Amino acid sequence: MPITVSASSGSKSDPVPAGTHHAVCYGVVAVGTQPSQQFTPRPKVVVAFEIPGERIEIKGKDLPRGISKRYTLSLNEKASLRKDLQSWRGRPFTSAELAGFDVSKLIGANCLLSVLHQDRAGATYANISSISALPKSMKSVAPENPSLYFNVVEAIESAKKKGLRDIIWPEDLPTWIEKLCCESEEYKTFVMGSPNAEPPDSPAEEDLQPAEEVPF
């Protein structure tokens, strides 16, 4: 089912260089309603990108560097997701799209990412500051990573129907994203009976073309 809306990989390596990068979206993960000390808890989504021009060796394989951004799953006028997607598309959403846009359509779409560095607690982090459409002069590329799609709420509903006590986690789901899912109100309620309960054995964070040429 689609992730319908009516948001760094946690690596210990150096952050993705600051600047503008050609990127392609390879993953969309709905991580459920996330806790917040300052704001009302809201459903969140992680959008994951790979940057073909920046490489990293993992287990002997040459792979593109990855970066991600977490968003509130909303397309209201002030939502960061709506702002970034409209900049990426190059045009605003229609009323029909605002009524229910499938965020999984982003997978495979190319873009330009603006990356800024931020120093925090003695470490440097790479953050996506803006997303824009890929210029017509640049050729789109396919993702090198396998496509990643997961919705923790869907997984919970599937587990309930099968009478399971836990959800079935995809083998390729990064453990830092699995940890986010475990921290969601929906998951805590499912496994512990309360959104305020501590989830069992959370993973360690360190493991963690139309006429208008709209990309999605």
C-alpha positions as a Markdown table, in Angstrom:
| # | Residue | x | y | z |
|---|---|---|---|---|
| 1 | Met | 0.0 | 0.0 | 0.0 |
| 2 | Pro | 1.2 | 3.6 | -0.6 |
| 3 | Ile | 2.4 | 6.0 | 2.1 |
| 4 | Thr | -0.3 | 8.6 | 1.5 |
| 5 | Val | 0.0 | 12.1 | 2.9 |
| 6 | Ser | -3.2 | 14.5 | 3.2 |
| 7 | Ala | 11.4 | 13.8 | 6.5 |
| 8 | Ser | 21.8 | 11.5 | 7.9 |
| 9 | Ser | 22.3 | 7.9 | 7.9 |
| 10 | Gly | 23.9 | 8.0 | 11.3 |
| 11 | Ser | 27.3 | 6.9 | 9.9 |
| 12 | Lys | 30.5 | 7.4 | 11.9 |
| 13 | Ser | 32.3 | 8.4 | 8.7 |
| 14 | Asp | 32.9 | 12.0 | 7.6 |
| 15 | Pro | 29.7 | 13.8 | 6.7 |
| 16 | Val | 28.6 | 14.3 | 3.1 |
| 17 | Pro | 30.4 | 17.4 | 1.8 |
| 18 | Ala | 28.6 | 20.7 | 2.0 |
| 19 | Gly | 27.4 | 22.1 | -1.3 |
| 20 | Thr | 25.0 | 21.1 | -4.2 |
| 21 | His | 24.8 | 17.5 | -5.2 |
| 22 | His | 23.0 | 15.5 | -7.9 |
| 23 | Ala | 21.0 | 12.9 | -5.9 |
| 24 | Val | 18.4 | 10.2 | -6.4 |
| 25 | Cys | 15.8 | 9.1 | -3.9 |
| 26 | Tyr | 16.0 | 5.4 | -3.2 |
| 27 | Gly | 14.0 | 5.1 | 0.0 |
| 28 | Val | 10.8 | 6.2 | 1.8 |
| 29 | Val | 10.0 | 4.9 | 5.3 |
| 30 | Ala | 7.0 | 5.9 | 7.4 |
| 31 | Val | 8.3 | 5.6 | 10.9 |
| 32 | Gly | 5.0 | 6.2 | 12.8 |
| 33 | Thr | 4.1 | 8.9 | 15.4 |
| 34 | Gln | 7.4 | 10.1 | 16.9 |
| 35 | Pro | 7.7 | 11.4 | 20.5 |
| 36 | Ser | 8.6 | 15.1 | 21.0 |
| 37 | Gln | 9.4 | 17.1 | 24.1 |
| 38 | Gln | 8.5 | 20.4 | 22.5 |
| 39 | Phe | 5.7 | 19.7 | 20.1 |
| 40 | Thr | 2.6 | 17.5 | 19.7 |
| 41 | Pro | 3.7 | 14.0 | 18.5 |
| 42 | Arg | 3.1 | 13.7 | 14.7 |
| 43 | Pro | 3.5 | 10.9 | 12.1 |
| 44 | Lys | 7.0 | 11.1 | 10.5 |
| 45 | Val | 8.5 | 9.9 | 7.2 |
| 46 | Val | 12.2 | 9.5 | 6.3 |
| 47 | Val | 13.2 | 10.2 | 2.7 |
| 48 | Ala | 16.5 | 8.6 | 1.8 |
| 49 | Phe | 18.9 | 9.8 | -1.0 |
| 50 | Glu | 22.1 | 8.5 | -2.5 |
| 51 | Ile | 24.7 | 10.8 | -4.1 |
| 52 | Pro | 26.4 | 9.2 | -7.1 |
| 53 | Gly | 29.2 | 11.7 | -7.2 |
| 54 | Glu | 30.3 | 11.0 | -3.6 |
| 55 | Arg | 31.5 | 7.5 | -3.0 |
| 56 | Ile | 32.2 | 5.3 | 0.1 |
| 57 | Glu | 33.6 | 1.8 | 0.4 |
| 58 | Ile | 31.4 | -0.6 | 2.5 |
| 59 | Lys | 32.4 | -4.2 | 2.9 |
| 60 | Gly | 34.7 | -3.9 | -0.1 |
| 61 | Lys | 32.0 | -2.4 | -2.4 |
| 62 | Asp | 32.1 | 1.0 | -3.9 |
| 63 | Leu | 28.8 | 2.7 | -3.2 |
| 64 | Pro | 27.2 | 6.2 | -3.3 |
| 65 | Arg | 27.1 | 8.2 | -0.1 |
| 66 | Gly | 23.7 | 8.4 | 1.5 |
| 67 | Ile | 21.8 | 11.2 | 3.3 |
| 68 | Ser | 18.3 | 11.4 | 4.5 |
| 69 | Lys | 15.8 | 13.9 | 5.9 |
| 70 | Arg | 12.9 | 13.3 | 8.3 |
| 71 | Tyr | 9.6 | 15.1 | 7.8 |
| 72 | Thr | 6.3 | 15.4 | 9.5 |
| 73 | Leu | 3.9 | 13.4 | 7.2 |
| 74 | Ser | 1.8 | 16.4 | 6.2 |
| 75 | Leu | 1.2 | 18.6 | 3.2 |
| 76 | Asn | -0.3 | 21.6 | 5.0 |
| 77 | Glu | 0.8 | 25.1 | 3.8 |
| 78 | Lys | 3.6 | 25.4 | 6.4 |
| 79 | Ala | 4.8 | 21.8 | 6.2 |
| 80 | Ser | 8.5 | 21.3 | 5.2 |
| 81 | Leu | 7.6 | 18.3 | 3.2 |
| 82 | Arg | 5.2 | 20.3 | 1.0 |
| 83 | Lys | 7.8 | 23.1 | 0.6 |
| 84 | Asp | 10.6 | 20.7 | -0.5 |
| 85 | Leu | 8.4 | 18.6 | -2.8 |
| 86 | Gln | 7.0 | 21.6 | -4.6 |
| 87 | Ser | 10.6 | 23.0 | -5.1 |
| 88 | Trp | 11.6 | 19.5 | -6.3 |
| 89 | Arg | 8.7 | 19.2 | -8.7 |
| 90 | Gly | 9.0 | 22.7 | -10.0 |
| 91 | Arg | 5.3 | 23.4 | -9.5 |
| 92 | Pro | 2.7 | 23.4 | -6.7 |
| 93 | Phe | 0.4 | 20.5 | -5.9 |
| 94 | Thr | -3.0 | 20.4 | -7.3 |
| 95 | Ser | -6.1 | 20.2 | -5.0 |
| 96 | Ala | -6.5 | 16.5 | -5.9 |
| 97 | Glu | -2.8 | 15.8 | -5.0 |
| 98 | Leu | -3.1 | 17.6 | -1.7 |
| 99 | Ala | -6.1 | 15.3 | -0.9 |
| 100 | Gly | -3.8 | 12.3 | -1.0 |
| 101 | Phe | -0.3 | 12.1 | -2.4 |
| 102 | Asp | 1.6 | 8.8 | -2.5 |
| 103 | Val | 5.1 | 9.7 | -1.1 |
| 104 | Ser | 6.5 | 6.4 | -2.4 |
| 105 | Lys | 6.4 | 8.0 | -5.9 |
| 106 | Leu | 9.6 | 9.8 | -4.8 |
| 107 | Ile | 11.6 | 6.5 | -5.1 |
| 108 | Gly | 13.8 | 6.7 | -8.3 |
| 109 | Ala | 13.3 | 10.5 | -8.7 |
| 110 | Asn | 16.4 | 12.6 | -9.3 |
| 111 | Cys | 17.0 | 16.0 | -7.8 |
| 112 | Leu | 19.6 | 18.5 | -6.7 |
| 113 | Leu | 20.3 | 18.6 | -2.9 |
| 114 | Ser | 21.7 | 21.6 | -1.1 |
| 115 | Val | 23.7 | 20.3 | 1.9 |
| 116 | Leu | 24.8 | 22.4 | 4.8 |
| 117 | His | 27.1 | 21.4 | 7.7 |
| 118 | Gln | 26.1 | 22.0 | 11.3 |
| 119 | Asp | 28.4 | 21.5 | 14.4 |
| 120 | Arg | 26.6 | 20.0 | 17.3 |
| 121 | Ala | 28.1 | 18.5 | 20.5 |
| 122 | Gly | 31.6 | 18.4 | 19.1 |
| 123 | Ala | 30.5 | 16.6 | 15.8 |
| 124 | Thr | 29.8 | 17.9 | 12.3 |
| 125 | Tyr | 26.5 | 16.8 | 10.7 |
| 126 | Ala | 25.4 | 17.1 | 7.1 |
| 127 | Asn | 21.8 | 18.4 | 6.7 |
| 128 | Ile | 19.6 | 18.8 | 3.6 |
| 129 | Ser | 18.7 | 22.5 | 3.5 |
| 130 | Ser | 16.8 | 22.4 | 0.2 |
| 131 | Ile | 15.8 | 20.2 | -2.7 |
| 132 | Ser | 15.3 | 21.4 | -6.3 |
| 133 | Ala | 14.6 | 19.9 | -9.7 |
| 134 | Leu | 17.4 | 18.4 | -11.8 |
| 135 | Pro | 18.3 | 20.7 | -14.6 |
| 136 | Lys | 17.3 | 19.5 | -18.1 |
| 137 | Ser | 21.0 | 19.6 | -19.0 |
| 138 | Met | 21.7 | 16.8 | -16.5 |
| 139 | Lys | 20.9 | 13.2 | -17.1 |
| 140 | Ser | 18.8 | 11.3 | -14.6 |
| 141 | Val | 20.3 | 8.1 | -13.1 |
| 142 | Ala | 18.8 | 5.0 | -11.5 |
| 143 | Pro | 19.5 | 4.3 | -7.8 |
| 144 | Glu | 22.4 | 1.9 | -7.1 |
| 145 | Asn | 20.9 | 0.8 | -3.8 |
| 146 | Pro | 17.9 | -1.5 | -3.8 |
| 147 | Ser | 14.6 | 0.5 | -3.4 |
| 148 | Leu | 13.6 | 0.8 | 0.2 |
| 149 | Tyr | 9.9 | 1.1 | 1.1 |
| 150 | Phe | 8.5 | 0.4 | 4.6 |
| 151 | Asn | 5.5 | 1.6 | 6.6 |
| 152 | Val | 5.6 | 0.6 | 10.3 |
| 153 | Val | 1.8 | 1.2 | 10.7 |
| 154 | Glu | 1.1 | -1.2 | 7.8 |
| 155 | Ala | 3.5 | -3.7 | 9.2 |
| 156 | Ile | 1.7 | -3.6 | 12.6 |
| 157 | Glu | -1.7 | -4.1 | 11.0 |
| 158 | Ser | -0.2 | -7.1 | 9.0 |
| 159 | Ala | 1.2 | -8.6 | 12.2 |
| 160 | Lys | -2.1 | -8.3 | 14.0 |
| 161 | Lys | -3.9 | -10.1 | 11.2 |
| 162 | Lys | -1.4 | -12.9 | 11.4 |
| 163 | Gly | -1.5 | -13.1 | 15.2 |
| 164 | Leu | 2.1 | -12.2 | 15.6 |
| 165 | Arg | 3.6 | -10.5 | 18.7 |
| 166 | Asp | 6.0 | -8.5 | 16.7 |
| 167 | Ile | 6.2 | -7.1 | 13.2 |
| 168 | Ile | 8.3 | -8.7 | 10.4 |
| 169 | Trp | 11.3 | -6.3 | 9.9 |
| 170 | Pro | 12.7 | -6.1 | 6.3 |
| 171 | Glu | 16.3 | -7.4 | 6.2 |
| 172 | Asp | 17.5 | -4.4 | 4.4 |
| 173 | Leu | 16.0 | -1.8 | 6.8 |
| 174 | Pro | 18.8 | 0.2 | 8.4 |
| 175 | Thr | 18.9 | -0.3 | 12.1 |
| 176 | Trp | 18.8 | 3.4 | 12.9 |
| 177 | Ile | 15.4 | 3.5 | 11.0 |
| 178 | Glu | 14.2 | 0.4 | 12.8 |
| 179 | Lys | 15.0 | 2.2 | 16.1 |
| 180 | Leu | 12.9 | 5.1 | 15.0 |
| 181 | Cys | 10.0 | 2.8 | 14.2 |
| 182 | Cys | 10.4 | 1.1 | 17.7 |
| 183 | Glu | 10.1 | 4.5 | 19.3 |
| 184 | Ser | 6.8 | 5.3 | 17.6 |
| 185 | Glu | 3.6 | 5.4 | 19.6 |
| 186 | Glu | 2.0 | 2.8 | 17.3 |
| 187 | Tyr | 4.8 | 0.3 | 17.9 |
| 188 | Lys | 5.0 | 0.8 | 21.6 |
| 189 | Thr | 1.2 | 0.3 | 21.9 |
| 190 | Phe | 1.3 | -2.8 | 19.8 |
| 191 | Val | 4.1 | -4.6 | 21.7 |
| 192 | Met | 3.7 | -3.1 | 25.2 |
| 193 | Gly | 0.1 | -1.9 | 25.3 |
| 194 | Ser | 1.0 | 1.7 | 25.9 |
| 195 | Pro | 2.6 | 4.5 | 23.8 |
| 196 | Asn | 4.7 | 5.5 | 26.8 |
| 197 | Ala | 6.3 | 2.0 | 27.3 |
| 198 | Glu | 9.9 | 1.3 | 26.4 |
| 199 | Pro | 10.2 | -0.9 | 23.4 |
| 200 | Pro | 12.1 | -4.2 | 23.9 |
| 201 | Asp | 15.7 | -4.4 | 22.6 |
| 202 | Ser | 15.8 | -1.4 | 20.4 |
| 203 | Pro | 18.6 | -1.6 | 17.9 |
| 204 | Ala | 21.8 | 0.4 | 18.5 |
| 205 | Glu | 21.8 | 3.8 | 16.7 |
| 206 | Glu | 25.4 | 3.3 | 15.6 |
| 207 | Asp | 24.1 | 0.5 | 13.3 |
| 208 | Leu | 22.0 | 2.6 | 12.0 |
| 209 | Gln | 7.9 | 12.0 | -17.4 |
| 210 | Pro | 4.6 | 14.0 | -18.0 |
| 211 | Ala | 4.2 | 17.0 | -20.3 |
| 212 | Glu | 5.4 | 19.3 | -17.6 |
| 213 | Glu | 8.3 | 17.0 | -16.8 |
| 214 | Val | 7.3 | 16.6 | -13.1 |
| 215 | Pro | 9.5 | 13.9 | -11.6 |
| 216 | Phe | 6.8 | 12.4 | -9.5 |
